[in-house]
Amino acid sequence: MTVHSMAQPGHNRFDVGESRRRCMRYRRRILDISQKVGALHIAPAFSCLEISDACYHGLMRPAAAGADKSPDTFLMSKGHGCMAQYVILEDIGVLPTSDLDAYCTPDGILGAHPDYGNPGIEASTGSLGHGLSMAVGMAVAERNIAGKGRAPGMVYCVLSDGELQEGSTWEAILMGSTLGLTNLVAVVDNNDFQSLGRTSETHPSFYPLVEKLEAFGWESVEVNGHDAGAVYEAVAARKGDRPFFLVAKTVKGRGVSYMESVPIWHYRAPNPDEYRQALDELKEIAS
């Protein structure tokens, strides 16, 4: 199925089937990398893969797409989900394969959180609660430098639900709407976990989230965050008169049964037997 945007005619067509195949390939790539390091944030990456794929392959406009609009920016505020971004950057030719192969090694440049200055990385993130503030500043800068007849670039920011417990995040939410940043899209990877605890159990007042965001002046909707087509359609069809916040309901460790919603997979890498089981399960899903 290919979905189109009615409200945003400048966006690409988005092939949902191709997205599923890409995300399956990305999960396998991350699993392969997991066998070279002692630990990595695999489950947080698996929960935001479809979100990131919809941004990079559907919503974002590259620099070469036209002079009437600045290039779009992606910021992985939940820095522990960076493996999802790394494998996409490798796939689109921004990060060389050699960098992914050297992930978290003394000779490599890629760490367990994104570092500014590495190819495709616009900010150092992972100290949770800072990313959306940086995205607000980037959106303001884009608006300020946009020339006559040239639209500002969009800024896409992916957050964890854990970092929505940070006061600095809500200050950024308040400022984003106060400044009328119509070129800012935030997506919360709402997998209901913050490290080792369920958000809904440890912070029940976290919900209802959409209503809170709307009260702060944002347009907001909720979708299944593992349906890349739904993510794409929701963002592309936004009204565009204020900043947009997508609440993406996800499953931590999505795609591998023993990882799904199991806290330890926030940190650890699978052993050889677990690795083979994960690959077998992904093969079954793909067939």
Coordinates of C-alpha atoms in Angstrom, one line a residue:
M1 CA 0.0 0.0 0.0
T2 CA 1.2 3.5 -0.8
V3 CA -0.1 6.4 1.2
H4 CA -0.2 10.0 0.0
S5 CA -0.5 13.3 1.8
M6 CA -3.5 15.5 0.9
A7 CA -2.5 18.3 3.2
Q8 CA 1.2 18.4 2.5
P9 CA 1.6 18.0 -1.3
G10 CA 5.4 18.5 -1.0
H11 CA 5.9 15.2 0.8
N12 CA 7.0 12.0 -0.9
R13 CA 4.7 9.0 -1.5
F14 CA 5.2 6.5 1.2
D15 CA 5.2 2.8 0.5
V16 CA 4.1 0.9 3.6
G17 CA 5.2 -2.5 2.3
E18 CA 8.7 -1.2 1.6
S19 CA 8.8 0.3 5.0
R20 CA 7.9 -3.0 6.6
R21 CA 10.7 -4.7 4.7
R22 CA 13.2 -2.0 5.6
C23 CA 12.4 -2.2 9.3
M24 CA 12.7 -6.0 9.2
R25 CA 16.2 -5.5 7.6
Y26 CA 17.1 -2.8 10.2
R27 CA 16.2 -5.1 13.1
R28 CA 18.4 -7.9 11.6
R29 CA 21.3 -5.4 11.2
I30 CA 21.0 -4.3 14.8
L31 CA 20.9 -7.9 15.9
D32 CA 24.1 -8.6 13.9
I33 CA 25.8 -5.6 15.6
S34 CA 24.7 -6.9 19.0
Q35 CA 26.9 -9.9 18.6
K36 CA 30.0 -7.7 18.5
V37 CA 29.5 -5.7 21.7
G38 CA 28.7 -6.6 25.3
A39 CA 25.6 -4.5 25.6
L40 CA 23.5 -2.1 23.6
H41 CA 20.1 -0.4 23.8
I42 CA 18.4 -2.9 21.5
A43 CA 14.8 -2.7 22.8
P44 CA 14.5 1.1 22.7
A45 CA 15.8 1.0 19.1
F46 CA 13.2 -1.6 18.1
S47 CA 10.4 0.5 19.6
C48 CA 11.1 3.6 17.5
L49 CA 12.2 2.0 14.2
E50 CA 8.9 2.5 12.3
I51 CA 8.7 6.1 13.6
S52 CA 12.2 6.9 12.4
D53 CA 11.7 5.1 9.1
A54 CA 8.5 7.2 8.4
C55 CA 10.5 10.4 9.1
Y56 CA 13.5 9.6 6.9
H57 CA 11.9 7.8 4.1
G58 CA 8.5 9.6 3.9
L59 CA 8.3 12.9 5.7
M60 CA 11.7 14.5 5.5
R61 CA 12.8 16.5 2.5
P62 CA 16.6 16.3 1.7
A63 CA 18.7 19.3 0.8
A64 CA 18.8 18.5 -2.9
A65 CA 15.0 18.4 -3.2
G66 CA 14.5 22.0 -4.2
A67 CA 15.6 25.6 -3.5
D68 CA 12.2 26.7 -2.3
K69 CA 12.6 25.0 1.1
S70 CA 15.4 24.4 3.5
P71 CA 16.4 20.7 4.2
D72 CA 14.6 19.0 7.1
T73 CA 16.3 18.0 10.3
F74 CA 15.9 14.8 12.4
L75 CA 16.9 14.8 16.1
M76 CA 16.9 11.6 18.2
S77 CA 16.2 13.1 21.6
K78 CA 15.9 9.7 23.1
G79 CA 19.6 9.1 22.5
H80 CA 19.5 5.5 23.7
G81 CA 17.4 4.7 20.6
C82 CA 20.2 5.8 18.3
M83 CA 20.8 2.3 16.8
A84 CA 17.5 2.9 14.9
Q85 CA 19.0 6.1 13.5
Y86 CA 22.4 4.6 12.8
V87 CA 21.1 1.8 10.6
I88 CA 18.9 4.2 8.6
L89 CA 21.8 6.6 8.1
E90 CA 23.8 3.6 6.9
D91 CA 21.0 2.5 4.5
I92 CA 20.7 6.0 2.9
G93 CA 24.5 6.3 2.5
V94 CA 25.2 8.9 5.2
L95 CA 27.1 6.6 7.5
P96 CA 29.6 4.1 6.0
T97 CA 29.2 0.5 6.9
S98 CA 32.6 0.5 8.4
D99 CA 31.4 2.9 11.1
L100 CA 28.5 0.6 12.0
D101 CA 30.9 -2.4 12.1
A102 CA 33.1 -0.5 14.6
Y103 CA 30.2 0.5 16.8
C104 CA 31.3 1.0 20.4
T105 CA 34.9 0.0 19.8
P106 CA 38.1 1.9 20.5
D107 CA 38.6 2.5 16.8
G108 CA 35.0 3.5 16.0
I109 CA 33.3 6.9 16.1
L110 CA 29.8 5.7 17.1
G111 CA 28.9 5.4 20.7
A112 CA 25.8 4.2 22.6
H113 CA 24.3 7.7 22.2
P114 CA 24.5 10.1 19.3
D115 CA 27.5 12.5 19.1
Y116 CA 27.3 15.8 17.3
G117 CA 29.7 16.0 14.4
N118 CA 29.3 12.4 13.3
P119 CA 27.7 12.0 9.9
G120 CA 23.9 12.7 10.0
I121 CA 23.9 13.6 13.7
E122 CA 22.6 17.1 14.4
A123 CA 23.0 17.1 18.2
S124 CA 24.5 15.1 21.1
T125 CA 21.6 13.6 22.9
G126 CA 20.7 11.0 25.5
S127 CA 20.9 13.3 28.6
L128 CA 17.1 13.1 28.6
G129 CA 15.0 16.2 28.7
H130 CA 17.3 18.4 26.5
G131 CA 16.4 17.2 23.0
L132 CA 13.1 19.0 22.5
S133 CA 14.6 22.3 23.7
M134 CA 17.3 22.0 21.1
A135 CA 14.6 21.1 18.5
V136 CA 12.7 24.3 19.4
G137 CA 15.9 26.3 18.9
M138 CA 16.5 24.7 15.6
A139 CA 13.0 25.4 14.4
V140 CA 13.3 29.1 15.4
A141 CA 16.6 29.3 13.6
E142 CA 15.1 27.7 10.4
R143 CA 12.3 30.2 10.6
N144 CA 14.6 33.1 11.0
I145 CA 17.0 32.3 8.2
A146 CA 14.2 31.4 5.7
G147 CA 14.3 33.9 2.9
K148 CA 11.5 35.4 1.0
G149 CA 9.7 32.7 -0.9
R150 CA 11.7 30.0 0.9
A151 CA 9.9 27.9 3.5
P152 CA 11.8 27.0 6.7
G153 CA 13.0 23.4 7.1
M154 CA 10.9 21.1 9.3
V155 CA 12.5 19.8 12.5
Y156 CA 11.5 16.2 13.6
C157 CA 12.2 15.3 17.2
V158 CA 11.7 11.8 18.6
L159 CA 11.4 11.6 22.4
S160 CA 11.0 8.8 24.9
D161 CA 8.0 8.8 27.3
G162 CA 10.5 8.7 30.2
E163 CA 11.9 12.1 29.2
L164 CA 8.4 13.6 29.2
Q165 CA 8.8 13.4 33.0
E166 CA 11.5 16.2 32.8
G167 CA 10.4 19.7 33.5
S168 CA 12.7 21.0 30.8
T169 CA 10.7 19.1 28.2
W170 CA 7.5 20.8 29.3
E171 CA 9.2 24.2 29.2
A172 CA 10.1 23.4 25.6
I173 CA 6.5 22.3 24.8
L174 CA 5.2 25.6 26.3
M175 CA 7.8 27.6 24.3
G176 CA 7.1 25.8 21.0
S177 CA 3.5 26.8 21.0
T178 CA 4.2 30.3 22.4
L179 CA 6.5 30.9 19.4
G180 CA 4.1 29.4 17.0
L181 CA 6.6 26.9 15.6
T182 CA 4.6 25.4 12.8
N183 CA 7.8 23.8 11.4
L184 CA 8.3 21.6 14.5
V185 CA 7.0 18.0 14.8
A186 CA 7.7 16.0 17.9
V187 CA 7.0 12.3 18.3
V188 CA 6.9 10.5 21.6
D189 CA 7.9 6.8 21.5
N190 CA 5.3 5.9 24.0
N191 CA 6.4 2.3 24.9
D192 CA 5.2 2.6 28.5
F193 CA 8.7 2.1 29.9
Q194 CA 11.4 4.3 31.4
S195 CA 14.4 2.1 31.9
L196 CA 13.2 -0.7 34.3
G197 CA 9.7 0.5 35.2
R198 CA 6.4 0.9 33.4
T199 CA 5.5 4.6 33.0
S200 CA 1.8 3.9 33.6
E201 CA 2.6 2.3 36.9
T202 CA 5.3 4.5 38.3
H203 CA 3.8 7.8 36.9
P204 CA 0.0 7.3 36.4
S205 CA -0.6 11.0 36.2
F206 CA 1.4 10.9 32.9
Y207 CA -1.9 10.2 31.2
P208 CA -3.9 11.4 29.3
L209 CA -1.1 12.6 27.2
V210 CA -2.8 13.9 24.1
E211 CA -5.1 16.2 26.1
K212 CA -2.1 17.6 28.1
L213 CA -0.3 18.4 24.8
E214 CA -3.3 20.1 23.4
A215 CA -3.7 22.1 26.5
F216 CA -0.2 23.4 26.0
G217 CA -1.2 24.7 22.5
W218 CA 0.0 21.8 20.3
E219 CA -2.0 19.9 17.7
S220 CA -1.8 16.3 18.9
V221 CA -3.1 12.8 17.9
E222 CA -2.3 9.2 18.9
V223 CA -1.5 6.4 16.5
N224 CA 0.0 2.9 16.5
G225 CA 3.7 3.7 16.4
H226 CA 4.5 0.4 14.6
D227 CA 2.3 1.3 11.7
A228 CA 4.6 3.5 9.7
G229 CA 1.8 4.4 7.3
A230 CA -0.3 5.7 10.2
V231 CA 2.7 7.7 11.5
Y232 CA 3.3 9.2 8.1
E233 CA -0.4 10.0 7.4
A234 CA -0.9 11.6 10.8
V235 CA 2.0 14.0 10.5
A236 CA 1.5 14.7 6.8
A237 CA -2.2 15.5 7.4
R238 CA -1.7 17.9 10.3
K239 CA -3.4 21.3 10.0
G240 CA -0.1 23.1 10.2
D241 CA -1.2 26.1 12.2
R242 CA 0.8 25.2 15.3
P243 CA 3.5 22.7 16.4
F244 CA 2.5 19.1 16.1
F245 CA 3.0 16.3 18.7
L246 CA 2.4 12.7 17.7
V247 CA 1.8 10.2 20.5
A248 CA 3.1 6.9 19.0
K249 CA 2.0 3.9 21.0
T250 CA 4.7 1.3 20.8
V251 CA 6.1 -1.9 22.3
K252 CA 9.6 -2.0 23.7
G253 CA 11.6 -4.7 21.9
R254 CA 9.0 -4.9 19.2
G255 CA 9.5 -7.9 16.8
V256 CA 11.3 -10.3 19.2
S257 CA 9.0 -12.2 21.5
Y258 CA 11.3 -12.5 24.5
M259 CA 12.3 -8.9 24.3
E260 CA 8.9 -7.3 24.1
S261 CA 8.1 -5.3 27.3
V262 CA 10.9 -7.1 29.2
P263 CA 12.9 -4.4 31.1
I264 CA 16.4 -6.1 31.0
W265 CA 16.4 -5.6 27.2
H266 CA 16.8 -1.9 27.7
Y267 CA 20.5 -2.7 28.2
R268 CA 21.7 -6.1 27.3
A269 CA 22.8 -7.8 24.1
P270 CA 21.4 -11.3 23.2
N271 CA 23.7 -14.3 23.6
P272 CA 24.3 -16.6 20.6
D273 CA 21.2 -18.7 21.2
E274 CA 19.0 -15.7 21.8
Y275 CA 20.4 -14.1 18.6
R276 CA 19.5 -17.1 16.5
Q277 CA 16.0 -17.3 18.0
A278 CA 15.5 -13.6 17.2
L279 CA 16.5 -14.1 13.6
D280 CA 14.2 -17.1 13.3
E281 CA 11.3 -15.1 14.6
L282 CA 12.0 -12.2 12.2
K283 CA 12.1 -14.7 9.3
E284 CA 8.7 -16.0 10.3
I285 CA 7.2 -12.5 10.4
A286 CA 8.7 -11.7 7.0
S287 CA 7.4 -14.9 5.3

